[in-house]
Short mmCIF file of C-alpha atoms and ligand atoms in Angstrom, two decimals:
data_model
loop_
_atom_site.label_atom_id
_atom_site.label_comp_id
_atom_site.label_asym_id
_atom_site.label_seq_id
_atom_site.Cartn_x
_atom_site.Cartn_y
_atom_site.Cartn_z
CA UNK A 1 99.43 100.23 107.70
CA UNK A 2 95.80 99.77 109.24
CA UNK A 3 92.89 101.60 107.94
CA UNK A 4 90.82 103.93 110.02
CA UNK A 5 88.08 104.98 107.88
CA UNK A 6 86.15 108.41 110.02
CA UNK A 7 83.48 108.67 106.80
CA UNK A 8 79.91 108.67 107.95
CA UNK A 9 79.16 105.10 106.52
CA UNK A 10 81.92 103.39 108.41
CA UNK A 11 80.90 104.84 111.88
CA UNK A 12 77.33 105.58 111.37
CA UNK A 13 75.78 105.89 114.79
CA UNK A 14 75.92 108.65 117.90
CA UNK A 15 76.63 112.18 116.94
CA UNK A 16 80.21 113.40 115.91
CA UNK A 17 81.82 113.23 119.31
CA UNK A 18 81.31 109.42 119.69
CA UNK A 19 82.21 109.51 115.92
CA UNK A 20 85.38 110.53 117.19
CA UNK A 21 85.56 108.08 120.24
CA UNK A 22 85.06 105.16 117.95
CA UNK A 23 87.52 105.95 115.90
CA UNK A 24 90.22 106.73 118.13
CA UNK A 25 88.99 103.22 120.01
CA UNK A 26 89.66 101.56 116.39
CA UNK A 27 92.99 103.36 115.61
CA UNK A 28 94.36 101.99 118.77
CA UNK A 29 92.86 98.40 118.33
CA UNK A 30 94.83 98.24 115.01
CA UNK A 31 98.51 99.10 116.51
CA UNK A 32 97.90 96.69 119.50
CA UNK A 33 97.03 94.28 116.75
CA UNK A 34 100.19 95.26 114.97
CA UNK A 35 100.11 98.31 112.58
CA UNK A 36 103.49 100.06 111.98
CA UNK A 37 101.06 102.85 111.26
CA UNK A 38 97.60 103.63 111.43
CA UNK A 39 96.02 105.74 108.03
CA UNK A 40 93.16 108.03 108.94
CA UNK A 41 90.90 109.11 106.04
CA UNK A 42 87.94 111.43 106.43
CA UNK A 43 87.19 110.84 101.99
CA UNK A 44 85.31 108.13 100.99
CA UNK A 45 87.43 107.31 97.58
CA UNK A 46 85.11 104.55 96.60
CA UNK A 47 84.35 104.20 92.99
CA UNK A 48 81.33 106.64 92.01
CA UNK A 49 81.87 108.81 95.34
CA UNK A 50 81.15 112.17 95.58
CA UNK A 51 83.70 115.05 97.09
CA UNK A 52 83.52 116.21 100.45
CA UNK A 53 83.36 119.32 101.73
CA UNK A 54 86.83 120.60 103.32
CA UNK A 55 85.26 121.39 106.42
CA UNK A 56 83.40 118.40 106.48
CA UNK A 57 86.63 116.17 105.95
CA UNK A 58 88.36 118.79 108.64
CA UNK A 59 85.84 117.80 111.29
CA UNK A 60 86.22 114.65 110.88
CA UNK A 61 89.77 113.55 111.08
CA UNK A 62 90.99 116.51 113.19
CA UNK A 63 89.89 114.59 116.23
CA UNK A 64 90.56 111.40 115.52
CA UNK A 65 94.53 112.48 115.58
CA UNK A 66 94.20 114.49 118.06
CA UNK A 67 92.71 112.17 120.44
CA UNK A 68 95.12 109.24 119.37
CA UNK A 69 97.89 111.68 119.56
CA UNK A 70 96.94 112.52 122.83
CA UNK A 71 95.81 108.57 124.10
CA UNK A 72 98.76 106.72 122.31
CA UNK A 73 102.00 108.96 121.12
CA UNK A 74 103.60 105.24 120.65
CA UNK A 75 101.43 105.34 117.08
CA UNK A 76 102.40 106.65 113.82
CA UNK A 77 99.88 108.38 112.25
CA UNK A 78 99.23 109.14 108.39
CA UNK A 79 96.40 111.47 107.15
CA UNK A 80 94.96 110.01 103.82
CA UNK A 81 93.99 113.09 102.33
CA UNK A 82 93.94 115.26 98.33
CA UNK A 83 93.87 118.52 100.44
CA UNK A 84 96.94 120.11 101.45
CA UNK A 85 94.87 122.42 103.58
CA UNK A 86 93.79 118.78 105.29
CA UNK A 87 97.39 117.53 105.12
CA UNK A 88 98.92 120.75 107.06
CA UNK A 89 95.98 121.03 109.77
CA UNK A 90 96.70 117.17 110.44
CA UNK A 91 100.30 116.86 110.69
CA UNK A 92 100.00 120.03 112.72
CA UNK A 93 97.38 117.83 115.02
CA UNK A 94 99.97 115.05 115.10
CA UNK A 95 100.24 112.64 111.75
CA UNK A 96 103.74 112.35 110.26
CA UNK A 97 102.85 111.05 107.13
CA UNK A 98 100.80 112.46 104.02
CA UNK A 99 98.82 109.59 101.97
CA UNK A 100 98.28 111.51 98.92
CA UNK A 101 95.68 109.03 96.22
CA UNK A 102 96.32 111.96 93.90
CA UNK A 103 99.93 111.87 93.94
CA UNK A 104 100.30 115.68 94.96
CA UNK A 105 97.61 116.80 92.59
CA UNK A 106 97.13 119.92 94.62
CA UNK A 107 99.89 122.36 93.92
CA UNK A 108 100.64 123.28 97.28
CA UNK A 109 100.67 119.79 98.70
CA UNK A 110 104.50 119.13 98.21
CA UNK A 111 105.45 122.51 99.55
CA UNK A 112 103.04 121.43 102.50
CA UNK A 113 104.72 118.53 102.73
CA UNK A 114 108.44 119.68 102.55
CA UNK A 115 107.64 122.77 104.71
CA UNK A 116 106.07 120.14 107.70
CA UNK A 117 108.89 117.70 106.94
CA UNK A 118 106.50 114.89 106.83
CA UNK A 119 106.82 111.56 104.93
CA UNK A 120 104.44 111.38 101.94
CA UNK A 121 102.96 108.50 99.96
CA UNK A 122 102.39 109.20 96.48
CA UNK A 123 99.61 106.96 94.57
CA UNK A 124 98.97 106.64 90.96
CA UNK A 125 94.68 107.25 89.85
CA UNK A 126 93.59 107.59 86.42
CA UNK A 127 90.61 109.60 86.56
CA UNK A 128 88.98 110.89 89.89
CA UNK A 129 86.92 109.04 91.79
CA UNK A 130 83.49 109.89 90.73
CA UNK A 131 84.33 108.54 87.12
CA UNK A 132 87.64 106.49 87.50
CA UNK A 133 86.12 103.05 86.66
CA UNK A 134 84.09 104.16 83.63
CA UNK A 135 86.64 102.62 81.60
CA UNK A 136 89.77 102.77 82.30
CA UNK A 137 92.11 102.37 79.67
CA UNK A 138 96.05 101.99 79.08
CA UNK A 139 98.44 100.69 76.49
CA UNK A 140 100.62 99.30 79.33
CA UNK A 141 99.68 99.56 82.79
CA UNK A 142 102.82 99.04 84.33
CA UNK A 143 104.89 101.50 82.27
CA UNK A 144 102.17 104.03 82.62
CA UNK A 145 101.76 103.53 86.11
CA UNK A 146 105.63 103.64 86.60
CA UNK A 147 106.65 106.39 84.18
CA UNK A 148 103.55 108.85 86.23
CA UNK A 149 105.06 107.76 89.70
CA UNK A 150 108.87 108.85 88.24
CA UNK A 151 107.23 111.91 87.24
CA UNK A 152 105.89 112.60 90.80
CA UNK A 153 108.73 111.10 92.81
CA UNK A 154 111.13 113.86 90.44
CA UNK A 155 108.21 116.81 91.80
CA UNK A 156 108.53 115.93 95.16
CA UNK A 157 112.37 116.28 95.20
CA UNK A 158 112.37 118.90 93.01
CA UNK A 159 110.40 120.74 95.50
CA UNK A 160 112.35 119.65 98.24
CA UNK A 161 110.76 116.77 99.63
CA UNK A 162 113.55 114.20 100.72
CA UNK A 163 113.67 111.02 98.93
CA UNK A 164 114.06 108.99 101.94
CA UNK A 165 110.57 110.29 103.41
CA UNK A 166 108.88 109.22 100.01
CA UNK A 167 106.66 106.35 98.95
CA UNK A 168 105.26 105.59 95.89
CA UNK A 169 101.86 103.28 95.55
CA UNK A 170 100.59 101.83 92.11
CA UNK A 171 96.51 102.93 93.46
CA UNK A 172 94.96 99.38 93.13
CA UNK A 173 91.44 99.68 91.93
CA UNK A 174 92.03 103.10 91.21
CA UNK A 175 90.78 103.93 87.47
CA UNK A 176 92.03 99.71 86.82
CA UNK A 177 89.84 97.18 85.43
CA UNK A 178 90.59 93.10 86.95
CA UNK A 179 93.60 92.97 84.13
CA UNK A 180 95.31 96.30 85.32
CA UNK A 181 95.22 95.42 88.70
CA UNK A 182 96.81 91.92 88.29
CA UNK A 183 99.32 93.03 85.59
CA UNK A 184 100.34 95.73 88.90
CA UNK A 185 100.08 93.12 91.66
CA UNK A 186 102.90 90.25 89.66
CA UNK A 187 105.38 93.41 88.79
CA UNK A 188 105.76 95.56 91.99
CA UNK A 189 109.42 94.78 91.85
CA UNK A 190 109.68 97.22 88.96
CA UNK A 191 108.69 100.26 91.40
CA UNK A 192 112.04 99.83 93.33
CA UNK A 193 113.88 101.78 91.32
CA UNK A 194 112.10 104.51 92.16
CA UNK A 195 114.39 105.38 95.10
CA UNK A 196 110.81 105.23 97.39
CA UNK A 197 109.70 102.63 99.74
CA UNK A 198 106.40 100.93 97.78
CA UNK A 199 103.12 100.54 99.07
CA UNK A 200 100.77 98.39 98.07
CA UNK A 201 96.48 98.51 98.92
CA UNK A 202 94.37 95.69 97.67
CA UNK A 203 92.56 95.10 101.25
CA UNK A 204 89.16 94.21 100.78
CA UNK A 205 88.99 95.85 96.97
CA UNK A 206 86.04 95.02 94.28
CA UNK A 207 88.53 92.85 92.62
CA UNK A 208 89.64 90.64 95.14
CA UNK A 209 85.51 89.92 95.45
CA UNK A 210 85.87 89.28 91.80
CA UNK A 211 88.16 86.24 92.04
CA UNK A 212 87.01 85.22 95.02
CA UNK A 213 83.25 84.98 94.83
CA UNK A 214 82.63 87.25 98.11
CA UNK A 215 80.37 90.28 97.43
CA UNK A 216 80.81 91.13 100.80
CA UNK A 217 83.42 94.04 101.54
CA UNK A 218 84.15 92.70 104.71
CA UNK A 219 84.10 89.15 104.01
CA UNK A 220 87.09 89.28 101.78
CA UNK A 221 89.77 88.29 104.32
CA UNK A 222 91.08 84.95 102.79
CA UNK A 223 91.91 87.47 99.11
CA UNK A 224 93.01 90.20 101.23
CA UNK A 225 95.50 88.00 102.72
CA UNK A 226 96.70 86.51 99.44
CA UNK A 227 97.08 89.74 98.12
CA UNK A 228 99.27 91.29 100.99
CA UNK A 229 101.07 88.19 101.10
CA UNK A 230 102.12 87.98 97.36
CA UNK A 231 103.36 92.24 97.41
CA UNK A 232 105.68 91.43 100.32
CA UNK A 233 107.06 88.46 98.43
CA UNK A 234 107.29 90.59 95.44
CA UNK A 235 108.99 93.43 97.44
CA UNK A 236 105.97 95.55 99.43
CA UNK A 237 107.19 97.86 101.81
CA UNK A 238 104.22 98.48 103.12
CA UNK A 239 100.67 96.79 102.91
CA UNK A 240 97.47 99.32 103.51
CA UNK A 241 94.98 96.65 105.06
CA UNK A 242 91.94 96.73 107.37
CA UNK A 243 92.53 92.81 108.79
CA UNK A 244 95.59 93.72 110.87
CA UNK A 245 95.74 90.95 112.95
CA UNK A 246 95.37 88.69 110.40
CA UNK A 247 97.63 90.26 107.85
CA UNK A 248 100.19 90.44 110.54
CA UNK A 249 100.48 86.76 111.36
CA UNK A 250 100.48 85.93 107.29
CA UNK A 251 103.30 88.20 107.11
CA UNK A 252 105.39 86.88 109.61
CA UNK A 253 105.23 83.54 108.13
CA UNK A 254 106.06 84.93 104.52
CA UNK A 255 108.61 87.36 105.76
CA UNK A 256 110.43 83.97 107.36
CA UNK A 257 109.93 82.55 103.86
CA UNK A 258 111.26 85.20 102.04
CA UNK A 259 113.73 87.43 103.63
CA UNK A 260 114.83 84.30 105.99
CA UNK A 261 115.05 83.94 109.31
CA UNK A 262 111.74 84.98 111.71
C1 7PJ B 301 94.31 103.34 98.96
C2 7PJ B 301 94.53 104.49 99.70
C3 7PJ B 301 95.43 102.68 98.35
C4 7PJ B 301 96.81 104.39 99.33
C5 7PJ B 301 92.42 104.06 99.68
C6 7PJ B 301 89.98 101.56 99.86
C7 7PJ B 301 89.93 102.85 99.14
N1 7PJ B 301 95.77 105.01 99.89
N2 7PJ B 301 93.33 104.94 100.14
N3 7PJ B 301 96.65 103.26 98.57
N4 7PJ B 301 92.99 103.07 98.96
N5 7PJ B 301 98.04 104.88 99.49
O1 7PJ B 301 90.65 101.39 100.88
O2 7PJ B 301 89.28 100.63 99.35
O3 7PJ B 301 95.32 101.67 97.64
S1 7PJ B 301 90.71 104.24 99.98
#
């Protein structure tokens, strides 16, 4: 999965129509690179960020999957969104998948999503945003992260969602200090019995310029890679990244590795 961020900070310059351009430009860059499917977010979900308006995030995205829809059909679109308003306007424009960080906090989002018959990520977040790394606290990470992700999974097919369109995403960096993340990262195998496919997004995360020593965001390629490399060994379905061609040669080689065979 390759990240198309259509915030104001990622694509800063021209008005919103070459906004729009750029991003469609991008979104199709990343599938000739290699992305399955290509995640279009119109929230900046950084820690300490502020909500955006619904129109605002509307405007945004709208186009983007639109124009991508139109330019490349061949490309699978998700719409990383809390809104279900956002969710239906944008599988309606053309995405097929829901990336929900809020694990289908809004109570209409699941009947959005069964109603659309879209696929839907659901990610674990302690907190919101604006306040998740305060201090974010757990007795056990992994349990906690696993027994909320149950709960949601259980929702979702209670409300009719099928379980073969759902994945379920531990939310690195999401309301997790260094420890949580890392306890996550070594146990993903214990999210398969979900019944979901697992996701997994370190790319480029505060963390990974922890370890590594980079404070640059986009400088952290070499612990991007190790971290998408180490969640397919341990059992990734999918990896959210922003280094697509780069993430898709590591993977080759540890999908030979691994699962045998190239
Ligand atoms: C994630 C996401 C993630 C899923 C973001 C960033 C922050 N969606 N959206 N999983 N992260 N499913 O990319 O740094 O980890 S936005």
């Amino acid at each position: 999965m390759g990240i198309l961020n259509v915030t104001p900070d990622s694509f800063s310059d021209g008005g919103l129509f070459a906004d729009a351009e750029d991003a469609v430009a991008h979104g199709a860059r990343l599938a000739d690179e290699g992305a399955d499917i290509v995640d279009v977010g119109g929230e900046s979900t950084r820690p300490g960020a502020e909500p955006v308006h619904v129109d605002e995030e509307l405007r945004r995205v709208i186009p983007v999957i639109e124009g991508l829809r139109v330019s490349r059909p061949d490309i699978v679109l998700s719409i990383d969104t809390r809104r279900s308003l956002v969710a239906n306007e944008a599988v309606a424009a053309g995405a097929a998948i829901v990336n929900d960080i809020s694990g289908g906090h809004d109570p209409a989002m699941l009947r959005v999503v069964r109603d659309t018959g879209a696929g839907l990520v659901l990610m674990h977040m302690q907190g919101d945003p604006h306040t998740m790394q305060d201090q974010p606290h757990y007795d056990d990470v992994v349990a906690e992260v696993h027994e909320f992700l149950r709960e949601r999974v259980e929702a979702a097919v209670f409300a009719g969602v099928a379980s073969d369109r759902l994945c379920v995403d531990p939310g690195i960096g999401f309301g997790k200090d260094l420890e949580h993340n890392l306890a996550l990262l070594r146990t993903i195998e214990r999210f398969h019995d979900l019944d979901a496919a697992v996701l997994v997004g370190a790319s480029r995360k505060r963390f990974i310029g922890t370890l590594s020593g980079v404070d640059e965001a986009a400088s952290r390629l070499e612990g991007s890679l190790a971290a998408a490399v180490l969640s397919v060994a341990h059992g990734a379905d999918v990896v959210r990244v922003h280094d697509v061609a780069e993430t898709v040669r590591a993977l080759g080689v540890t999908d030979a590795i691994v699962r045998g065979g190239a």
